[in-house]
Amino acid sequence: YIYNVEEQLAELKRQVSFPDVVAIGETGLDKGAEAPLDCQREIFRASASLAENAGIFLIIHCVKAWDELIASKKELKPRVPWVIHGFRGNATLAGQLIRQGFYLSFGEYFNPGAVREAWPGRLFAETDDREIDIRTVYRNLSVSLNLRLEQFAGQVAENVRDILHLP
């Protein structure tokens, strides 16, 4: 939803300065969006730079632009974590992204093979803006891994602590 790049980036810079902000996002690359890919790249790079400077993680929306996203990560060499939001891709793509250092967040719809690739240390769960309860997402993901819900939830909590640098 790009409508005024300068205004939107100025507002993002302002909000990043708030003490409780832990992430920037979602930002990314979407070949199905109306905004030109070059414009999306500009905003993505600016968002990634803000996240890097603030020392907070980046939440990424990506649709049909995986090669461009991986190229951006290689070019920018971020130290902060990059998390792919709402990942629905297959196990092969998940493995490729994880090898490049990405984290994957899964919601209501997911590929079980991709979940197995991300397990244990590169996996998060989300509801996005859906009506589904996060407990249902946790339950569905834990079943796909053939794990007890408590074990799954404990690992996701550990992943959150790791990404937020909490004890």
mmCIF file with all atom_site columns, N, CA, C and O in Angstrom, residues 90-143:
data_model
loop_
_atom_site.group_PDB
_atom_site.id
_atom_site.type_symbol
_atom_site.label_atom_id
_atom_site.label_alt_id
_atom_site.label_comp_id
_atom_site.label_asym_id
_atom_site.label_entity_id
_atom_site.label_seq_id
_atom_site.pdbx_PDB_ins_code
_atom_site.Cartn_x
_atom_site.Cartn_y
_atom_site.Cartn_z
_atom_site.occupancy
_atom_site.B_iso_or_equiv
_atom_site.pdbx_formal_charge
_atom_site.auth_seq_id
_atom_site.auth_comp_id
_atom_site.auth_asym_id
_atom_site.auth_atom_id
_atom_site.pdbx_PDB_model_num
ATOM 1   N N  . ASN A 1 90  ? 6.602   -24.167 -0.292 1.00 0.00 ? 90  ASN A N  1
ATOM 2   C CA . ASN A 1 90  ? 6.901   -25.587 -0.102 1.00 0.00 ? 90  ASN A CA 1
ATOM 3   C C  . ASN A 1 90  ? 8.193   -25.781 0.697  1.00 0.00 ? 90  ASN A C  1
ATOM 4   O O  . ASN A 1 90  ? 8.892   -24.822 1.031  1.00 0.00 ? 90  ASN A O  1
ATOM 5   N N  . ALA A 1 91  ? 8.508   -27.046 0.958  1.00 0.00 ? 91  ALA A N  1
ATOM 6   C CA . ALA A 1 91  ? 9.676   -27.383 1.771  1.00 0.00 ? 91  ALA A CA 1
ATOM 7   C C  . ALA A 1 91  ? 10.976  -26.966 1.093  1.00 0.00 ? 91  ALA A C  1
ATOM 8   O O  . ALA A 1 91  ? 11.916  -26.527 1.765  1.00 0.00 ? 91  ALA A O  1
ATOM 9   N N  . THR A 1 92  ? 11.048  -27.086 -0.214 1.00 0.00 ? 92  THR A N  1
ATOM 10  C CA . THR A 1 92  ? 12.269  -26.725 -0.937 1.00 0.00 ? 92  THR A CA 1
ATOM 11  C C  . THR A 1 92  ? 12.568  -25.238 -0.766 1.00 0.00 ? 92  THR A C  1
ATOM 12  O O  . THR A 1 92  ? 13.692  -24.848 -0.440 1.00 0.00 ? 92  THR A O  1
ATOM 13  N N  . LEU A 1 93  ? 11.555  -24.404 -0.981 1.00 0.00 ? 93  LEU A N  1
ATOM 14  C CA . LEU A 1 93  ? 11.734  -22.961 -0.811 1.00 0.00 ? 93  LEU A CA 1
ATOM 15  C C  . LEU A 1 93  ? 12.045  -22.644 0.652  1.00 0.00 ? 93  LEU A C  1
ATOM 16  O O  . LEU A 1 93  ? 12.919  -21.818 0.936  1.00 0.00 ? 93  LEU A O  1
ATOM 17  N N  . ALA A 1 94  ? 11.347  -23.280 1.570  1.00 0.00 ? 94  ALA A N  1
ATOM 18  C CA . ALA A 1 94  ? 11.606  -23.043 2.996  1.00 0.00 ? 94  ALA A CA 1
ATOM 19  C C  . ALA A 1 94  ? 13.063  -23.349 3.329  1.00 0.00 ? 94  ALA A C  1
ATOM 20  O O  . ALA A 1 94  ? 13.732  -22.558 4.011  1.00 0.00 ? 94  ALA A O  1
ATOM 21  N N  . GLY A 1 95  ? 13.568  -24.484 2.856  1.00 0.00 ? 95  GLY A N  1
ATOM 22  C CA . GLY A 1 95  ? 14.958  -24.844 3.115  1.00 0.00 ? 95  GLY A CA 1
ATOM 23  C C  . GLY A 1 95  ? 15.926  -23.835 2.538  1.00 0.00 ? 95  GLY A C  1
ATOM 24  O O  . GLY A 1 95  ? 16.924  -23.464 3.182  1.00 0.00 ? 95  GLY A O  1
ATOM 25  N N  . GLN A 1 96  ? 15.644  -23.368 1.337  1.00 0.00 ? 96  GLN A N  1
ATOM 26  C CA . GLN A 1 96  ? 16.499  -22.366 0.694  1.00 0.00 ? 96  GLN A CA 1
ATOM 27  C C  . GLN A 1 96  ? 16.527  -21.077 1.522  1.00 0.00 ? 96  GLN A C  1
ATOM 28  O O  . GLN A 1 96  ? 17.596  -20.500 1.755  1.00 0.00 ? 96  GLN A O  1
ATOM 29  N N  . LEU A 1 97  ? 15.363  -20.630 1.973  1.00 0.00 ? 97  LEU A N  1
ATOM 30  C CA . LEU A 1 97  ? 15.290  -19.400 2.762  1.00 0.00 ? 97  LEU A CA 1
ATOM 31  C C  . LEU A 1 97  ? 15.999  -19.556 4.108  1.00 0.00 ? 97  LEU A C  1
ATOM 32  O O  . LEU A 1 97  ? 16.727  -18.658 4.542  1.00 0.00 ? 97  LEU A O  1
ATOM 33  N N  . ILE A 1 98  ? 15.805  -20.683 4.740  1.00 0.00 ? 98  ILE A N  1
ATOM 34  C CA . ILE A 1 98  ? 16.435  -20.926 6.042  1.00 0.00 ? 98  ILE A CA 1
ATOM 35  C C  . ILE A 1 98  ? 17.956  -20.956 5.895  1.00 0.00 ? 98  ILE A C  1
ATOM 36  O O  . ILE A 1 98  ? 18.680  -20.390 6.721  1.00 0.00 ? 98  ILE A O  1
ATOM 37  N N  . ARG A 1 99  ? 18.449  -21.565 4.839  1.00 0.00 ? 99  ARG A N  1
ATOM 38  C CA . ARG A 1 99  ? 19.903  -21.575 4.604  1.00 0.00 ? 99  ARG A CA 1
ATOM 39  C C  . ARG A 1 99  ? 20.445  -20.165 4.400  1.00 0.00 ? 99  ARG A C  1
ATOM 40  O O  . ARG A 1 99  ? 21.620  -19.898 4.657  1.00 0.00 ? 99  ARG A O  1
ATOM 41  N N  . GLN A 1 100 ? 19.594  -19.257 3.946  1.00 0.00 ? 100 GLN A N  1
ATOM 42  C CA . GLN A 1 100 ? 19.999  -17.861 3.770  1.00 0.00 ? 100 GLN A CA 1
ATOM 43  C C  . GLN A 1 100 ? 19.813  -17.045 5.060  1.00 0.00 ? 100 GLN A C  1
ATOM 44  O O  . GLN A 1 100 ? 20.056  -15.845 5.075  1.00 0.00 ? 100 GLN A O  1
ATOM 45  N N  . GLY A 1 101 ? 19.325  -17.710 6.116  1.00 0.00 ? 101 GLY A N  1
ATOM 46  C CA . GLY A 1 101 ? 19.211  -17.042 7.412  1.00 0.00 ? 101 GLY A CA 1
ATOM 47  C C  . GLY A 1 101 ? 17.851  -16.470 7.746  1.00 0.00 ? 101 GLY A C  1
ATOM 48  O O  . GLY A 1 101 ? 17.698  -15.793 8.764  1.00 0.00 ? 101 GLY A O  1
ATOM 49  N N  . PHE A 1 102 ? 16.845  -16.717 6.923  1.00 0.00 ? 102 PHE A N  1
ATOM 50  C CA . PHE A 1 102 ? 15.508  -16.215 7.201  1.00 0.00 ? 102 PHE A CA 1
ATOM 51  C C  . PHE A 1 102 ? 14.831  -17.061 8.284  1.00 0.00 ? 102 PHE A C  1
ATOM 52  O O  . PHE A 1 102 ? 15.152  -18.229 8.470  1.00 0.00 ? 102 PHE A O  1
ATOM 53  N N  . TYR A 1 103 ? 13.868  -16.453 8.967  1.00 0.00 ? 103 TYR A N  1
ATOM 54  C CA . TYR A 1 103 ? 12.938  -17.150 9.843  1.00 0.00 ? 103 TYR A CA 1
ATOM 55  C C  . TYR A 1 103 ? 11.606  -17.207 9.101  1.00 0.00 ? 103 TYR A C  1
ATOM 56  O O  . TYR A 1 103 ? 11.318  -16.336 8.281  1.00 0.00 ? 103 TYR A O  1
ATOM 57  N N  . LEU A 1 104 ? 10.773  -18.202 9.416  1.00 0.00 ? 104 LEU A N  1
ATOM 58  C CA . LEU A 1 104 ? 9.477   -18.349 8.755  1.00 0.00 ? 104 LEU A CA 1
ATOM 59  C C  . LEU A 1 104 ? 8.363   -18.316 9.787  1.00 0.00 ? 104 LEU A C  1
ATOM 60  O O  . LEU A 1 104 ? 8.449   -18.987 10.817 1.00 0.00 ? 104 LEU A O  1
ATOM 61  N N  . SER A 1 105 ? 7.323   -17.566 9.487  1.00 0.00 ? 105 SER A N  1
ATOM 62  C CA . SER A 1 105 ? 6.149   -17.510 10.349 1.00 0.00 ? 105 SER A CA 1
ATOM 63  C C  . SER A 1 105 ? 4.970   -18.113 9.587  1.00 0.00 ? 105 SER A C  1
ATOM 64  O O  . SER A 1 105 ? 4.721   -17.764 8.430  1.00 0.00 ? 105 SER A O  1
ATOM 65  N N  . PHE A 1 106 ? 4.269   -19.033 10.263 1.00 0.00 ? 106 PHE A N  1
ATOM 66  C CA . PHE A 1 106 ? 3.179   -19.771 9.637  1.00 0.00 ? 106 PHE A CA 1
ATOM 67  C C  . PHE A 1 106 ? 1.854   -19.405 10.279 1.00 0.00 ? 106 PHE A C  1
ATOM 68  O O  . PHE A 1 106 ? 1.786   -19.180 11.488 1.00 0.00 ? 106 PHE A O  1
ATOM 69  N N  . GLY A 1 107 ? 0.816   -19.388 9.467  1.00 0.00 ? 107 GLY A N  1
ATOM 70  C CA . GLY A 1 107 ? -0.515  -19.071 9.952  1.00 0.00 ? 107 GLY A CA 1
ATOM 71  C C  . GLY A 1 107 ? -1.489  -20.201 9.693  1.00 0.00 ? 107 GLY A C  1
ATOM 72  O O  . GLY A 1 107 ? -1.143  -21.382 9.726  1.00 0.00 ? 107 GLY A O  1
ATOM 73  N N  . GLU A 1 108 ? -2.711  -19.825 9.389  1.00 0.00 ? 108 GLU A N  1
ATOM 74  C CA . GLU A 1 108 ? -3.789  -20.794 9.193  1.00 0.00 ? 108 GLU A CA 1
ATOM 75  C C  . GLU A 1 108 ? -3.483  -21.781 8.065  1.00 0.00 ? 108 GLU A C  1
ATOM 76  O O  . GLU A 1 108 ? -3.766  -22.961 8.168  1.00 0.00 ? 108 GLU A O  1
ATOM 77  N N  . TYR A 1 109 ? -2.901  -21.284 6.984  1.00 0.00 ? 109 TYR A N  1
ATOM 78  C CA . TYR A 1 109 ? -2.602  -22.131 5.831  1.00 0.00 ? 109 TYR A CA 1
ATOM 79  C C  . TYR A 1 109 ? -1.090  -22.311 5.738  1.00 0.00 ? 109 TYR A C  1
ATOM 80  O O  . TYR A 1 109 ? -0.345  -21.332 5.759  1.00 0.00 ? 109 TYR A O  1
ATOM 81  N N  . PHE A 1 110 ? -0.642  -23.560 5.647  1.00 0.00 ? 110 PHE A N  1
ATOM 82  C CA . PHE A 1 110 ? 0.793   -23.823 5.608  1.00 0.00 ? 110 PHE A CA 1
ATOM 83  C C  . PHE A 1 110 ? 1.066   -25.150 4.929  1.00 0.00 ? 110 PHE A C  1
ATOM 84  O O  . PHE A 1 110 ? 0.195   -26.001 4.834  1.00 0.00 ? 110 PHE A O  1
ATOM 85  N N  . ASN A 1 111 ? 2.286   -25.297 4.480  1.00 0.00 ? 111 ASN A N  1
ATOM 86  C CA . ASN A 1 111 ? 2.754   -26.541 3.900  1.00 0.00 ? 111 ASN A CA 1
ATOM 87  C C  . ASN A 1 111 ? 3.486   -27.307 5.004  1.00 0.00 ? 111 ASN A C  1
ATOM 88  O O  . ASN A 1 111 ? 4.484   -26.808 5.534  1.00 0.00 ? 111 ASN A O  1
ATOM 89  N N  . PRO A 1 112 ? 3.019   -28.501 5.386  1.00 0.00 ? 112 PRO A N  1
ATOM 90  C CA . PRO A 1 112 ? 3.654   -29.239 6.477  1.00 0.00 ? 112 PRO A CA 1
ATOM 91  C C  . PRO A 1 112 ? 5.150   -29.497 6.259  1.00 0.00 ? 112 PRO A C  1
ATOM 92  O O  . PRO A 1 112 ? 5.938   -29.471 7.211  1.00 0.00 ? 112 PRO A O  1
ATOM 93  N N  . GLY A 1 113 ? 5.552   -29.720 5.023  1.00 0.00 ? 113 GLY A N  1
ATOM 94  C CA . GLY A 1 113 ? 6.974   -29.917 4.744  1.00 0.00 ? 113 GLY A CA 1
ATOM 95  C C  . GLY A 1 113 ? 7.791   -28.679 5.051  1.00 0.00 ? 113 GLY A C  1
ATOM 96  O O  . GLY A 1 113 ? 8.915   -28.772 5.556  1.00 0.00 ? 113 GLY A O  1
ATOM 97  N N  . ALA A 1 114 ? 7.233   -27.524 4.763  1.00 0.00 ? 114 ALA A N  1
ATOM 98  C CA . ALA A 1 114 ? 7.922   -26.266 5.070  1.00 0.00 ? 114 ALA A CA 1
ATOM 99  C C  . ALA A 1 114 ? 8.039   -26.075 6.578  1.00 0.00 ? 114 ALA A C  1
ATOM 100 O O  . ALA A 1 114 ? 9.070   -25.610 7.078  1.00 0.00 ? 114 ALA A O  1
ATOM 101 N N  . VAL A 1 115 ? 6.995   -26.455 7.302  1.00 0.00 ? 115 VAL A N  1
ATOM 102 C CA . VAL A 1 115 ? 7.030   -26.356 8.770  1.00 0.00 ? 115 VAL A CA 1
ATOM 103 C C  . VAL A 1 115 ? 8.151   -27.240 9.313  1.00 0.00 ? 115 VAL A C  1
ATOM 104 O O  . VAL A 1 115 ? 8.920   -26.821 10.190 1.00 0.00 ? 115 VAL A O  1
ATOM 105 N N  . ARG A 1 116 ? 8.279   -28.430 8.761  1.00 0.00 ? 116 ARG A N  1
ATOM 106 C CA . ARG A 1 116 ? 9.353   -29.337 9.210  1.00 0.00 ? 116 ARG A CA 1
ATOM 107 C C  . ARG A 1 116 ? 10.728  -28.751 8.914  1.00 0.00 ? 116 ARG A C  1
ATOM 108 O O  . ARG A 1 116 ? 11.661  -28.910 9.704  1.00 0.00 ? 116 ARG A O  1
ATOM 109 N N  . GLU A 1 117 ? 10.868  -28.068 7.801  1.00 0.00 ? 117 GLU A N  1
ATOM 110 C CA . GLU A 1 117 ? 12.150  -27.422 7.472  1.00 0.00 ? 117 GLU A CA 1
ATOM 111 C C  . GLU A 1 117 ? 12.500  -26.333 8.496  1.00 0.00 ? 117 GLU A C  1
ATOM 112 O O  . GLU A 1 117 ? 13.663  -26.168 8.844  1.00 0.00 ? 117 GLU A O  1
ATOM 113 N N  . ALA A 1 118 ? 11.503  -25.587 8.932  1.00 0.00 ? 118 ALA A N  1
ATOM 114 C CA . ALA A 1 118 ? 11.740  -24.471 9.850  1.00 0.00 ? 118 ALA A CA 1
ATOM 115 C C  . ALA A 1 118 ? 11.920  -24.914 11.301 1.00 0.00 ? 118 ALA A C  1
ATOM 116 O O  . ALA A 1 118 ? 12.481  -24.184 12.114 1.00 0.00 ? 118 ALA A O  1
ATOM 117 N N  . TRP A 1 119 ? 11.433  -26.105 11.632 1.00 0.00 ? 119 TRP A N  1
ATOM 118 C CA . TRP A 1 119 ? 11.503  -26.607 12.997 1.00 0.00 ? 119 TRP A CA 1
ATOM 119 C C  . TRP A 1 119 ? 12.936  -27.020 13.323 1.00 0.00 ? 119 TRP A C  1
ATOM 120 O O  . TRP A 1 119 ? 13.592  -27.612 12.489 1.00 0.00 ? 119 TRP A O  1
ATOM 121 N N  . PRO A 1 120 ? 13.468  -26.717 14.497 1.00 0.00 ? 120 PRO A N  1
ATOM 122 C CA . PRO A 1 120 ? 12.809  -26.037 15.597 1.00 0.00 ? 120 PRO A CA 1
ATOM 123 C C  . PRO A 1 120 ? 13.108  -24.535 15.670 1.00 0.00 ? 120 PRO A C  1
ATOM 124 O O  . PRO A 1 120 ? 12.279  -23.760 16.113 1.00 0.00 ? 120 PRO A O  1
ATOM 125 N N  . GLY A 1 121 ? 14.284  -24.104 15.252 1.00 0.00 ? 121 GLY A N  1
ATOM 126 C CA . GLY A 1 121 ? 14.734  -22.761 15.603 1.00 0.00 ? 121 GLY A CA 1
ATOM 127 C C  . GLY A 1 121 ? 14.399  -21.637 14.672 1.00 0.00 ? 121 GLY A C  1
ATOM 128 O O  . GLY A 1 121 ? 14.760  -20.490 14.933 1.00 0.00 ? 121 GLY A O  1
ATOM 129 N N  . ARG A 1 122 ? 13.720  -21.905 13.586 1.00 0.00 ? 122 ARG A N  1
ATOM 130 C CA . ARG A 1 122 ? 13.430  -20.850 12.607 1.00 0.00 ? 122 ARG A CA 1
ATOM 131 C C  . ARG A 1 122 ? 11.937  -20.664 12.389 1.00 0.00 ? 122 ARG A C  1
ATOM 132 O O  . ARG A 1 122 ? 11.507  -20.190 11.347 1.00 0.00 ? 122 ARG A O  1
ATOM 133 N N  . LEU A 1 123 ? 11.117  -21.027 13.367 1.00 0.00 ? 123 LEU A N  1
ATOM 134 C CA . LEU A 1 123 ? 9.669   -21.098 13.198 1.00 0.00 ? 123 LEU A CA 1
ATOM 135 C C  . LEU A 1 123 ? 8.932   -20.174 14.165 1.00 0.00 ? 123 LEU A C  1
ATOM 136 O O  . LEU A 1 123 ? 9.248   -20.125 15.350 1.00 0.00 ? 123 LEU A O  1
ATOM 137 N N  . PHE A 1 124 ? 7.954   -19.469 13.618 1.00 0.00 ? 124 PHE A N  1
ATOM 138 C CA . PHE A 1 124 ? 7.003   -18.667 14.395 1.00 0.00 ? 124 PHE A CA 1
ATOM 139 C C  . PHE A 1 124 ? 5.590   -18.987 13.922 1.00 0.00 ? 124 PHE A C  1
ATOM 140 O O  . PHE A 1 124 ? 5.405   -19.572 12.855 1.00 0.00 ? 124 PHE A O  1
ATOM 141 N N  . ALA A 1 125 ? 4.615   -18.578 14.719 1.00 0.00 ? 125 ALA A N  1
ATOM 142 C CA . ALA A 1 125 ? 3.202   -18.795 14.376 1.00 0.00 ? 125 ALA A CA 1
ATOM 143 C C  . ALA A 1 125 ? 2.473   -17.465 14.462 1.00 0.00 ? 125 ALA A C  1
ATOM 144 O O  . ALA A 1 125 ? 2.838   -16.593 15.251 1.00 0.00 ? 125 ALA A O  1
ATOM 145 N N  . GLU A 1 126 ? 1.437   -17.325 13.656 1.00 0.00 ? 126 GLU A N  1
ATOM 146 C CA . GLU A 1 126 ? 0.699   -16.061 13.594 1.00 0.00 ? 126 GLU A CA 1
ATOM 147 C C  . GLU A 1 126 ? -0.742  -16.306 13.170 1.00 0.00 ? 126 GLU A C  1
ATOM 148 O O  . GLU A 1 126 ? -1.066  -17.361 12.622 1.00 0.00 ? 126 GLU A O  1
ATOM 149 N N  . THR A 1 127 ? -1.572  -15.314 13.412 1.00 0.00 ? 127 THR A N  1
ATOM 150 C CA . THR A 1 127 ? -2.944  -15.352 12.908 1.00 0.00 ? 127 THR A CA 1
ATOM 151 C C  . THR A 1 127 ? -3.133  -14.376 11.758 1.00 0.00 ? 127 THR A C  1
ATOM 152 O O  . THR A 1 127 ? -4.115  -14.475 11.037 1.00 0.00 ? 127 THR A O  1
ATOM 153 N N  . ASP A 1 128 ? -2.237  -13.434 11.597 1.00 0.00 ? 128 ASP A N  1
ATOM 154 C CA . ASP A 1 128 ? -2.361  -12.342 10.643 1.00 0.00 ? 128 ASP A CA 1
ATOM 155 C C  . ASP A 1 128 ? -3.665  -11.604 10.970 1.00 0.00 ? 128 ASP A C  1
ATOM 156 O O  . ASP A 1 128 ? -3.939  -11.324 12.125 1.00 0.00 ? 128 ASP A O  1
ATOM 157 N N  . ASP A 1 129 ? -4.483  -11.324 10.009 1.00 0.00 ? 129 ASP A N  1
ATOM 158 C CA . ASP A 1 129 ? -5.736  -10.625 10.293 1.00 0.00 ? 129 ASP A CA 1
ATOM 159 C C  . ASP A 1 129 ? -6.933  -11.562 10.178 1.00 0.00 ? 129 ASP A C  1
ATOM 160 O O  . ASP A 1 129 ? -8.059  -11.142 10.016 1.00 0.00 ? 129 ASP A O  1
ATOM 161 N N  . ARG A 1 130 ? -6.698  -12.818 10.270 1.00 0.00 ? 130 ARG A N  1
ATOM 162 C CA . ARG A 1 130 ? -7.754  -13.820 10.167 1.00 0.00 ? 130 ARG A CA 1
ATOM 163 C C  . ARG A 1 130 ? -8.533  -13.924 11.473 1.00 0.00 ? 130 ARG A C  1
ATOM 164 O O  . ARG A 1 130 ? -8.083  -13.513 12.526 1.00 0.00 ? 130 ARG A O  1
ATOM 165 N N  . GLU A 1 131 ? -9.672  -14.569 11.389 1.00 0.00 ? 131 GLU A N  1
ATOM 166 C CA . GLU A 1 131 ? -10.519 -14.786 12.555 1.00 0.00 ? 131 GLU A CA 1
ATOM 167 C C  . GLU A 1 131 ? -10.057 -15.964 13.406 1.00 0.00 ? 131 GLU A C  1
ATOM 168 O O  . GLU A 1 131 ? -10.556 -16.194 14.488 1.00 0.00 ? 131 GLU A O  1
ATOM 169 N N  . ILE A 1 132 ? -9.089  -16.716 12.923 1.00 0.00 ? 132 ILE A N  1
ATOM 170 C CA . ILE A 1 132 ? -8.638  -17.923 13.618 1.00 0.00 ? 132 ILE A CA 1
ATOM 171 C C  . ILE A 1 132 ? -7.917  -17.556 14.923 1.00 0.00 ? 132 ILE A C  1
ATOM 172 O O  . ILE A 1 132 ? -7.212  -16.554 14.997 1.00 0.00 ? 132 ILE A O  1
ATOM 173 N N  . ASP A 1 133 ? -8.096  -18.363 15.922 1.00 0.00 ? 133 ASP A N  1
ATOM 174 C CA . ASP A 1 133 ? -7.447  -18.179 17.219 1.00 0.00 ? 133 ASP A CA 1
ATOM 175 C C  . ASP A 1 133 ? -6.013  -18.700 17.138 1.00 0.00 ? 133 ASP A C  1
ATOM 176 O O  . ASP A 1 133 ? -5.766  -19.740 16.522 1.00 0.00 ? 133 ASP A O  1
ATOM 177 N N  . ILE A 1 134 ? -5.071  -18.017 17.766 1.00 0.00 ? 134 ILE A N  1
ATOM 178 C CA . ILE A 1 134 ? -3.669  -18.436 17.717 1.00 0.00 ? 134 ILE A CA 1
ATOM 179 C C  . ILE A 1 134 ? -3.494  -19.835 18.312 1.00 0.00 ? 134 ILE A C  1
ATOM 180 O O  . ILE A 1 134 ? -2.627  -20.595 17.878 1.00 0.00 ? 134 ILE A O  1
ATOM 181 N N  . ARG A 1 135 ? -4.338  -20.195 19.272 1.00 0.00 ? 135 ARG A N  1
ATOM 182 C CA . ARG A 1 135 ? -4.237  -21.541 19.849 1.00 0.00 ? 135 ARG A CA 1
ATOM 183 C C  . ARG A 1 135 ? -4.535  -22.605 18.797 1.00 0.00 ? 135 ARG A C  1
ATOM 184 O O  . ARG A 1 135 ? -3.924  -23.678 18.807 1.00 0.00 ? 135 ARG A O  1
ATOM 185 N N  . THR A 1 136 ? -5.437  -22.310 17.890 1.00 0.00 ? 136 THR A N  1
ATOM 186 C CA . THR A 1 136 ? -5.740  -23.241 16.803 1.00 0.00 ? 136 THR A CA 1
ATOM 187 C C  . THR A 1 136 ? -4.551  -23.365 15.861 1.00 0.00 ? 136 THR A C  1
ATOM 188 O O  . THR A 1 136 ? -4.209  -24.467 15.420 1.00 0.00 ? 136 THR A O  1
ATOM 189 N N  . VAL A 1 137 ? -3.916  -22.246 15.563 1.00 0.00 ? 137 VAL A N  1
ATOM 190 C CA . VAL A 1 137 ? -2.728  -22.281 14.706 1.00 0.00 ? 137 VAL A CA 1
ATOM 191 C C  . VAL A 1 137 ? -1.641  -23.116 15.377 1.00 0.00 ? 137 VAL A C  1
ATOM 192 O O  . VAL A 1 137 ? -1.037  -23.990 14.740 1.00 0.00 ? 137 VAL A O  1
ATOM 193 N N  . TYR A 1 138 ? -1.396  -22.883 16.663 1.00 0.00 ? 138 TYR A N  1
ATOM 194 C CA . TYR A 1 138 ? -0.399  -23.671 17.386 1.00 0.00 ? 138 TYR A CA 1
ATOM 195 C C  . TYR A 1 138 ? -0.744  -25.165 17.337 1.00 0.00 ? 138 TYR A C  1
ATOM 196 O O  . TYR A 1 138 ? 0.123   -25.994 17.081 1.00 0.00 ? 138 TYR A O  1
ATOM 197 N N  . ARG A 1 139 ? -1.994  -25.466 17.586 1.00 0.00 ? 139 ARG A N  1
ATOM 198 C CA . ARG A 1 139 ? -2.427  -26.869 17.597 1.00 0.00 ? 139 ARG A CA 1
ATOM 199 C C  . ARG A 1 139 ? -2.208  -27.503 16.221 1.00 0.00 ? 139 ARG A C  1
ATOM 200 O O  . ARG A 1 139 ? -1.662  -28.602 16.119 1.00 0.00 ? 139 ARG A O  1
ATOM 201 N N  . ASN A 1 140 ? -2.600  -26.810 15.152 1.00 0.00 ? 140 ASN A N  1
ATOM 202 C CA . ASN A 1 140 ? -2.448  -27.352 13.803 1.00 0.00 ? 140 ASN A CA 1
ATOM 203 C C  . ASN A 1 140 ? -0.979  -27.543 13.431 1.00 0.00 ? 140 ASN A C  1
ATOM 204 O O  . ASN A 1 140 ? -0.606  -28.549 12.818 1.00 0.00 ? 140 ASN A O  1
ATOM 205 N N  . LEU A 1 141 ? -0.145  -26.587 13.798 1.00 0.00 ? 141 LEU A N  1
ATOM 206 C CA . LEU A 1 141 ? 1.283   -26.702 13.501 1.00 0.00 ? 141 LEU A CA 1
ATOM 207 C C  . LEU A 1 141 ? 1.916   -27.834 14.305 1.00 0.00 ? 141 LEU A C  1
ATOM 208 O O  . LEU A 1 141 ? 2.722   -28.603 13.771 1.00 0.00 ? 141 LEU A O  1
ATOM 209 N N  . SER A 1 142 ? 1.552   -27.951 15.581 1.00 0.00 ? 142 SER A N  1
ATOM 210 C CA . SER A 1 142 ? 2.134   -29.014 16.403 1.00 0.00 ? 142 SER A CA 1
ATOM 211 C C  . SER A 1 142 ? 1.709   -30.393 15.889 1.00 0.00 ? 142 SER A C  1
ATOM 212 O O  . SER A 1 142 ? 2.519   -31.326 15.858 1.00 0.00 ? 142 SER A O  1
ATOM 213 N N  . VAL A 1 143 ? 0.464   -30.525 15.444 1.00 0.00 ? 143 VAL A N  1
ATOM 214 C CA . VAL A 1 143 ? -0.001  -31.792 14.873 1.00 0.00 ? 143 VAL A CA 1
ATOM 215 C C  . VAL A 1 143 ? 0.799   -32.123 13.614 1.00 0.00 ? 143 VAL A C  1
ATOM 216 O O  . VAL A 1 143 ? 1.207   -33.268 13.399 1.00 0.00 ? 143 VAL A O  1
#
